[in-house]
Amino acid sequence: MPRHKPLTQDPIAEAKRQWTANGWQHAANGMAAVTSVMRAQQLMLAQVETALRPHGLSFARFELLRLLGFTREGRMPMASAITRLQVHPTSVTNTVARLVRDGLLRREAHPEDGRAAFLILTDEGRKVVEQSTASLNGVFENLGSSVSEITTLVGILARFREGAGDFSPPRPVPDPL
Amino acid sequence: MPRHKPLTQDPIAEAKRQWTANGWQHAANGMAAVTSVMRAQQLMLAQVETALRPHGLSFARFELLRLLGFTREGRMPMASAITRLQVHPTSVTNTVARLVRDGLLRREAHPEDGRAAFLILTDEGRKVVEQSTASLNGVFENLGSSVSEITTLVGILARFREGAGDFSPPRPVPDPL
DNA sequence: CGCATTTCAGCCCAACTGAGATGC
DNA sequence: CGCATCTCAGTTTGGCTGAAATGC
């Protein structure tokens, strides 16, 4: 992890001040939000990658393994993984190739659809995913934010993601009539 | 921009359910927070990069130009940029090289310290930073979240960043005595 | 035939590491 | 001398595009 010179004040608060001073008041809040999310992501990713490095995984690789690990038999069609992870098909091909190279995953032909591929966790892969999940949970349990802050954060970002077209709501209130 | 298959429900809510079902209740909230921030960052970055592409800038390049644009004379020592942007020195060298190549920035020797470099905005660079800021502000003004949500989000993430050692607080309440 | 699934080659960017040049 | 500043070469990664192979 890179060690940066600690700043004596919040650079985002400073940027917001400058945005306002330049007459961009209407954009200042949004700028602060976007910059905050970018920076928080960097910090979180650094912690996550530190926890995963001993297991030989990146976060992208972990996410795919974790998905497989949640299925009953440790197998899933490629297409499902692509949809669920919301990434580009070639990125998944790439991620899978590395996991196969490391012996954590196997690729098999789909029994019915000759175009499709099945991803299958190896025994080693199953072991790694459980161990790395345990390491990651240590990070997740120590973010330094309160439960109520975290709940609020997740809610706000869920509404943002939905507004950005990330998913359709599950209609928590079923249609009356 | 990649076009993904829209999901019919929130994948993070689903992941949280699985975390809980596996007995990791204490980590489920943190997992949701980290995953939410990661995904929101992807969505925001995609919008930001779409707005910047016509100007020939990435977000990293924009941030450096914007920093320069806020100084009186459009000039700043390399070291200040490194500290303020909180990135690796070689990354700044790289970013600067691209901006110089594109004629938006000039590099000059520091008058007093022979080791140090000065970064100087060119006329073209100044024009580009103002135009691209205007484009970005369009994104910032239309995130789809309310002002109160954004304010809450920024506050929670500021506390997280501070806790993660990103900066030291400006001591809003000066020490009594 | 059109369409879906997946891969491949190749590109770009960001971020890093390690080494070294230069000057305080 | 040690240290700071910065650059360079090279690696890794992820994410993308365009093209193609294969099969529905």
PDB file of N, CA, C and O in Angstrom, chain A residues 83-127:
ATOM      1  N   THR A  83     -23.946 -11.398 -16.020  1.00  0.00           N
ATOM      2  CA  THR A  83     -25.099 -10.578 -15.644  1.00  0.00           C
ATOM      3  C   THR A  83     -24.991 -10.120 -14.194  1.00  0.00           C
ATOM      4  O   THR A  83     -25.148  -8.942 -13.875  1.00  0.00           O
ATOM      5  N   ARG A  84     -24.685 -11.066 -13.331  1.00  0.00           N
ATOM      6  CA  ARG A  84     -24.692 -10.764 -11.916  1.00  0.00           C
ATOM      7  C   ARG A  84     -23.568  -9.818 -11.500  1.00  0.00           C
ATOM      8  O   ARG A  84     -23.741  -8.936 -10.667  1.00  0.00           O
ATOM      9  N   LEU A  85     -22.412  -9.997 -12.093  1.00  0.00           N
ATOM     10  CA  LEU A  85     -21.286  -9.136 -11.724  1.00  0.00           C
ATOM     11  C   LEU A  85     -21.341  -7.799 -12.460  1.00  0.00           C
ATOM     12  O   LEU A  85     -20.599  -6.869 -12.120  1.00  0.00           O
ATOM     13  N   GLN A  86     -22.187  -7.684 -13.438  1.00  0.00           N
ATOM     14  CA  GLN A  86     -22.357  -6.440 -14.185  1.00  0.00           C
ATOM     15  C   GLN A  86     -21.050  -5.926 -14.773  1.00  0.00           C
ATOM     16  O   GLN A  86     -20.708  -4.748 -14.625  1.00  0.00           O
ATOM     17  N   VAL A  87     -20.326  -6.809 -15.383  1.00  0.00           N
ATOM     18  CA  VAL A  87     -19.086  -6.411 -16.030  1.00  0.00           C
ATOM     19  C   VAL A  87     -19.100  -6.846 -17.496  1.00  0.00           C
ATOM     20  O   VAL A  87     -19.982  -7.572 -17.932  1.00  0.00           O
ATOM     21  N   HIS A  88     -18.107  -6.407 -18.212  1.00  0.00           N
ATOM     22  CA  HIS A  88     -18.013  -6.706 -19.625  1.00  0.00           C
ATOM     23  C   HIS A  88     -17.653  -8.177 -19.825  1.00  0.00           C
ATOM     24  O   HIS A  88     -16.842  -8.723 -19.085  1.00  0.00           O
ATOM     25  N   PRO A  89     -18.275  -8.838 -20.808  1.00  0.00           N
ATOM     26  CA  PRO A  89     -17.989 -10.259 -21.044  1.00  0.00           C
ATOM     27  C   PRO A  89     -16.497 -10.556 -21.170  1.00  0.00           C
ATOM     28  O   PRO A  89     -16.014 -11.550 -20.606  1.00  0.00           O
ATOM     29  N   THR A  90     -15.764  -9.712 -21.868  1.00  0.00           N
ATOM     30  CA  THR A  90     -14.338 -10.019 -22.033  1.00  0.00           C
ATOM     31  C   THR A  90     -13.582  -9.910 -20.710  1.00  0.00           C
ATOM     32  O   THR A  90     -12.573 -10.581 -20.513  1.00  0.00           O
ATOM     33  N   SER A  91     -14.093  -9.079 -19.808  1.00  0.00           N
ATOM     34  CA  SER A  91     -13.446  -8.983 -18.499  1.00  0.00           C
ATOM     35  C   SER A  91     -13.609 -10.284 -17.731  1.00  0.00           C
ATOM     36  O   SER A  91     -12.686 -10.744 -17.049  1.00  0.00           O
ATOM     37  N   VAL A  92     -14.792 -10.872 -17.842  1.00  0.00           N
ATOM     38  CA  VAL A  92     -15.019 -12.142 -17.157  1.00  0.00           C
ATOM     39  C   VAL A  92     -14.151 -13.240 -17.779  1.00  0.00           C
ATOM     40  O   VAL A  92     -13.547 -14.046 -17.074  1.00  0.00           O
ATOM     41  N   THR A  93     -14.080 -13.245 -19.096  1.00  0.00           N
ATOM     42  CA  THR A  93     -13.202 -14.215 -19.772  1.00  0.00           C
ATOM     43  C   THR A  93     -11.790 -14.112 -19.206  1.00  0.00           C
ATOM     44  O   THR A  93     -11.136 -15.108 -18.892  1.00  0.00           O
ATOM     45  N   ASN A  94     -11.348 -12.881 -19.074  1.00  0.00           N
ATOM     46  CA  ASN A  94     -10.012 -12.592 -18.549  1.00  0.00           C
ATOM     47  C   ASN A  94      -9.857 -13.078 -17.102  1.00  0.00           C
ATOM     48  O   ASN A  94      -8.900 -13.797 -16.771  1.00  0.00           O
ATOM     49  N   THR A  95     -10.821 -12.711 -16.262  1.00  0.00           N
ATOM     50  CA  THR A  95     -10.783 -13.112 -14.857  1.00  0.00           C
ATOM     51  C   THR A  95     -10.792 -14.633 -14.734  1.00  0.00           C
ATOM     52  O   THR A  95     -10.014 -15.217 -13.968  1.00  0.00           O
ATOM     53  N   VAL A  96     -11.653 -15.260 -15.510  1.00  0.00           N
ATOM     54  CA  VAL A  96     -11.755 -16.719 -15.473  1.00  0.00           C
ATOM     55  C   VAL A  96     -10.423 -17.345 -15.874  1.00  0.00           C
ATOM     56  O   VAL A  96      -9.952 -18.291 -15.245  1.00  0.00           O
ATOM     57  N   ALA A  97      -9.800 -16.780 -16.897  1.00  0.00           N
ATOM     58  CA  ALA A  97      -8.533 -17.347 -17.370  1.00  0.00           C
ATOM     59  C   ALA A  97      -7.493 -17.368 -16.255  1.00  0.00           C
ATOM     60  O   ALA A  97      -6.768 -18.350 -16.086  1.00  0.00           O
ATOM     61  N   ARG A  98      -7.435 -16.295 -15.483  1.00  0.00           N
ATOM     62  CA  ARG A  98      -6.456 -16.234 -14.397  1.00  0.00           C
ATOM     63  C   ARG A  98      -6.791 -17.237 -13.293  1.00  0.00           C
ATOM     64  O   ARG A  98      -5.903 -17.857 -12.702  1.00  0.00           O
ATOM     65  N   LEU A  99      -8.087 -17.374 -12.998  1.00  0.00           N
ATOM     66  CA  LEU A  99      -8.492 -18.306 -11.953  1.00  0.00           C
ATOM     67  C   LEU A  99      -8.251 -19.748 -12.387  1.00  0.00           C
ATOM     68  O   LEU A  99      -7.881 -20.596 -11.571  1.00  0.00           O
ATOM     69  N   VAL A 100      -8.460 -20.017 -13.671  1.00  0.00           N
ATOM     70  CA  VAL A 100      -8.184 -21.354 -14.193  1.00  0.00           C
ATOM     71  C   VAL A 100      -6.679 -21.631 -14.107  1.00  0.00           C
ATOM     72  O   VAL A 100      -6.247 -22.695 -13.669  1.00  0.00           O
ATOM     73  N   ARG A 101      -5.898 -20.623 -14.525  1.00  0.00           N
ATOM     74  CA  ARG A 101      -4.435 -20.749 -14.469  1.00  0.00           C
ATOM     75  C   ARG A 101      -3.976 -21.103 -13.052  1.00  0.00           C
ATOM     76  O   ARG A 101      -3.055 -21.892 -12.852  1.00  0.00           O
ATOM     77  N   ASP A 102      -4.647 -20.519 -12.057  1.00  0.00           N
ATOM     78  CA  ASP A 102      -4.260 -20.743 -10.664  1.00  0.00           C
ATOM     79  C   ASP A 102      -4.926 -21.975 -10.062  1.00  0.00           C
ATOM     80  O   ASP A 102      -4.784 -22.227  -8.863  1.00  0.00           O
ATOM     81  N   GLY A 103      -5.703 -22.678 -10.862  1.00  0.00           N
ATOM     82  CA  GLY A 103      -6.291 -23.932 -10.387  1.00  0.00           C
ATOM     83  C   GLY A 103      -7.477 -23.774  -9.447  1.00  0.00           C
ATOM     84  O   GLY A 103      -7.835 -24.693  -8.718  1.00  0.00           O
ATOM     85  N   LEU A 104      -8.107 -22.597  -9.459  1.00  0.00           N
ATOM     86  CA  LEU A 104      -9.233 -22.372  -8.555  1.00  0.00           C
ATOM     87  C   LEU A 104     -10.570 -22.617  -9.238  1.00  0.00           C
ATOM     88  O   LEU A 104     -11.610 -22.700  -8.582  1.00  0.00           O
ATOM     89  N   LEU A 105     -10.509 -22.725 -10.553  1.00  0.00           N
ATOM     90  CA  LEU A 105     -11.722 -22.784 -11.343  1.00  0.00           C
ATOM     91  C   LEU A 105     -11.493 -23.721 -12.522  1.00  0.00           C
ATOM     92  O   LEU A 105     -10.365 -23.864 -12.990  1.00  0.00           O
ATOM     93  N   ARG A 106     -12.575 -24.327 -12.988  1.00  0.00           N
ATOM     94  CA  ARG A 106     -12.520 -25.145 -14.169  1.00  0.00           C
ATOM     95  C   ARG A 106     -13.611 -24.657 -15.121  1.00  0.00           C
ATOM     96  O   ARG A 106     -14.626 -24.105 -14.680  1.00  0.00           O
ATOM     97  N   ARG A 107     -13.391 -24.835 -16.401  1.00  0.00           N
ATOM     98  CA  ARG A 107     -14.359 -24.457 -17.407  1.00  0.00           C
ATOM     99  C   ARG A 107     -14.909 -25.733 -18.018  1.00  0.00           C
ATOM    100  O   ARG A 107     -14.153 -26.663 -18.255  1.00  0.00           O
ATOM    101  N   GLU A 108     -16.200 -25.794 -18.265  1.00  0.00           N
ATOM    102  CA  GLU A 108     -16.771 -26.991 -18.890  1.00  0.00           C
ATOM    103  C   GLU A 108     -17.802 -26.586 -19.923  1.00  0.00           C
ATOM    104  O   GLU A 108     -18.383 -25.500 -19.832  1.00  0.00           O
ATOM    105  N   ALA A 109     -18.045 -27.425 -20.859  1.00  0.00           N
ATOM    106  CA  ALA A 109     -19.054 -27.121 -21.866  1.00  0.00           C
ATOM    107  C   ALA A 109     -20.455 -27.220 -21.249  1.00  0.00           C
ATOM    108  O   ALA A 109     -20.709 -28.081 -20.403  1.00  0.00           O
ATOM    109  N   HIS A 110     -21.323 -26.350 -21.689  1.00  0.00           N
ATOM    110  CA  HIS A 110     -22.712 -26.413 -21.261  1.00  0.00           C
ATOM    111  C   HIS A 110     -23.349 -27.630 -21.924  1.00  0.00           C
ATOM    112  O   HIS A 110     -23.177 -27.845 -23.124  1.00  0.00           O
ATOM    113  N   PRO A 111     -24.050 -28.451 -21.154  1.00  0.00           N
ATOM    114  CA  PRO A 111     -24.586 -29.700 -21.708  1.00  0.00           C
ATOM    115  C   PRO A 111     -25.613 -29.475 -22.811  1.00  0.00           C
ATOM    116  O   PRO A 111     -25.711 -30.284 -23.738  1.00  0.00           O
ATOM    117  N   GLU A 112     -26.359 -28.389 -22.746  1.00  0.00           N
ATOM    118  CA  GLU A 112     -27.446 -28.192 -23.711  1.00  0.00           C
ATOM    119  C   GLU A 112     -27.129 -27.161 -24.791  1.00  0.00           C
ATOM    120  O   GLU A 112     -27.499 -27.331 -25.941  1.00  0.00           O
ATOM    121  N   ASP A 113     -26.446 -26.112 -24.368  1.00  0.00           N
ATOM    122  CA  ASP A 113     -26.159 -25.038 -25.320  1.00  0.00           C
ATOM    123  C   ASP A 113     -24.669 -25.026 -25.669  1.00  0.00           C
ATOM    124  O   ASP A 113     -23.832 -24.683 -24.848  1.00  0.00           O
ATOM    125  N   GLY A 114     -24.374 -25.430 -26.853  1.00  0.00           N
ATOM    126  CA  GLY A 114     -22.980 -25.566 -27.285  1.00  0.00           C
ATOM    127  C   GLY A 114     -22.191 -24.276 -27.260  1.00  0.00           C
ATOM    128  O   GLY A 114     -20.971 -24.288 -27.277  1.00  0.00           O
ATOM    129  N   ARG A 115     -22.896 -23.120 -27.257  1.00  0.00           N
ATOM    130  CA  ARG A 115     -22.184 -21.848 -27.222  1.00  0.00           C
ATOM    131  C   ARG A 115     -21.719 -21.520 -25.815  1.00  0.00           C
ATOM    132  O   ARG A 115     -20.736 -20.821 -25.596  1.00  0.00           O
ATOM    133  N   ALA A 116     -22.482 -22.012 -24.841  1.00  0.00           N
ATOM    134  CA  ALA A 116     -22.307 -21.537 -23.469  1.00  0.00           C
ATOM    135  C   ALA A 116     -21.231 -22.301 -22.706  1.00  0.00           C
ATOM    136  O   ALA A 116     -20.851 -23.407 -23.065  1.00  0.00           O
ATOM    137  N   ALA A 117     -20.736 -21.673 -21.658  1.00  0.00           N
ATOM    138  CA  ALA A 117     -19.700 -22.286 -20.825  1.00  0.00           C
ATOM    139  C   ALA A 117     -20.179 -22.347 -19.380  1.00  0.00           C
ATOM    140  O   ALA A 117     -20.931 -21.493 -18.922  1.00  0.00           O
ATOM    141  N   PHE A 118     -19.732 -23.383 -18.707  1.00  0.00           N
ATOM    142  CA  PHE A 118     -20.015 -23.519 -17.291  1.00  0.00           C
ATOM    143  C   PHE A 118     -18.736 -23.253 -16.507  1.00  0.00           C
ATOM    144  O   PHE A 118     -17.658 -23.711 -16.900  1.00  0.00           O
ATOM    145  N   LEU A 119     -18.865 -22.552 -15.404  1.00  0.00           N
ATOM    146  CA  LEU A 119     -17.728 -22.318 -14.520  1.00  0.00           C
ATOM    147  C   LEU A 119     -17.895 -23.198 -13.297  1.00  0.00           C
ATOM    148  O   LEU A 119     -18.976 -23.237 -12.699  1.00  0.00           O
ATOM    149  N   ILE A 120     -16.832 -23.884 -12.925  1.00  0.00           N
ATOM    150  CA  ILE A 120     -16.920 -24.827 -11.808  1.00  0.00           C
ATOM    151  C   ILE A 120     -15.763 -24.625 -10.855  1.00  0.00           C
ATOM    152  O   ILE A 120     -14.591 -24.621 -11.250  1.00  0.00           O
ATOM    153  N   LEU A 121     -16.106 -24.449  -9.597  1.00  0.00           N
ATOM    154  CA  LEU A 121     -15.123 -24.278  -8.536  1.00  0.00           C
ATOM    155  C   LEU A 121     -14.360 -25.592  -8.329  1.00  0.00           C
ATOM    156  O   LEU A 121     -14.960 -26.658  -8.242  1.00  0.00           O
ATOM    157  N   THR A 122     -13.040 -25.498  -8.236  1.00  0.00           N
ATOM    158  CA  THR A 122     -12.275 -26.697  -7.863  1.00  0.00           C
ATOM    159  C   THR A 122     -12.252 -26.804  -6.332  1.00  0.00           C
ATOM    160  O   THR A 122     -12.689 -25.886  -5.637  1.00  0.00           O
ATOM    161  N   ASP A 123     -11.747 -27.913  -5.819  1.00  0.00           N
ATOM    162  CA  ASP A 123     -11.644 -28.060  -4.363  1.00  0.00           C
ATOM    163  C   ASP A 123     -10.769 -26.962  -3.782  1.00  0.00           C
ATOM    164  O   ASP A 123     -11.078 -26.365  -2.756  1.00  0.00           O
ATOM    165  N   GLU A 124      -9.647 -26.731  -4.478  1.00  0.00           N
ATOM    166  CA  GLU A 124      -8.754 -25.655  -4.057  1.00  0.00           C
ATOM    167  C   GLU A 124      -9.483 -24.304  -4.067  1.00  0.00           C
ATOM    168  O   GLU A 124      -9.337 -23.500  -3.147  1.00  0.00           O
ATOM    169  N   GLY A 125     -10.264 -24.073  -5.120  1.00  0.00           N
ATOM    170  CA  GLY A 125     -11.005 -22.818  -5.227  1.00  0.00           C
ATOM    171  C   GLY A 125     -11.980 -22.646  -4.083  1.00  0.00           C
ATOM    172  O   GLY A 125     -12.126 -21.554  -3.525  1.00  0.00           O
ATOM    173  N   ARG A 126     -12.624 -23.734  -3.715  1.00  0.00           N
ATOM    174  CA  ARG A 126     -13.578 -23.650  -2.615  1.00  0.00           C
ATOM    175  C   ARG A 126     -12.867 -23.317  -1.305  1.00  0.00           C
ATOM    176  O   ARG A 126     -13.358 -22.519  -0.493  1.00  0.00           O
ATOM    177  N   LYS A 127     -11.711 -23.896  -1.134  1.00  0.00           N
ATOM    178  CA  LYS A 127     -10.942 -23.620   0.076  1.00  0.00           C
ATOM    179  C   LYS A 127     -10.531 -22.145   0.114  1.00  0.00           C
ATOM    180  O   LYS A 127     -10.711 -21.449   1.115  1.00  0.00           O
TER     181      LYS A 127
END
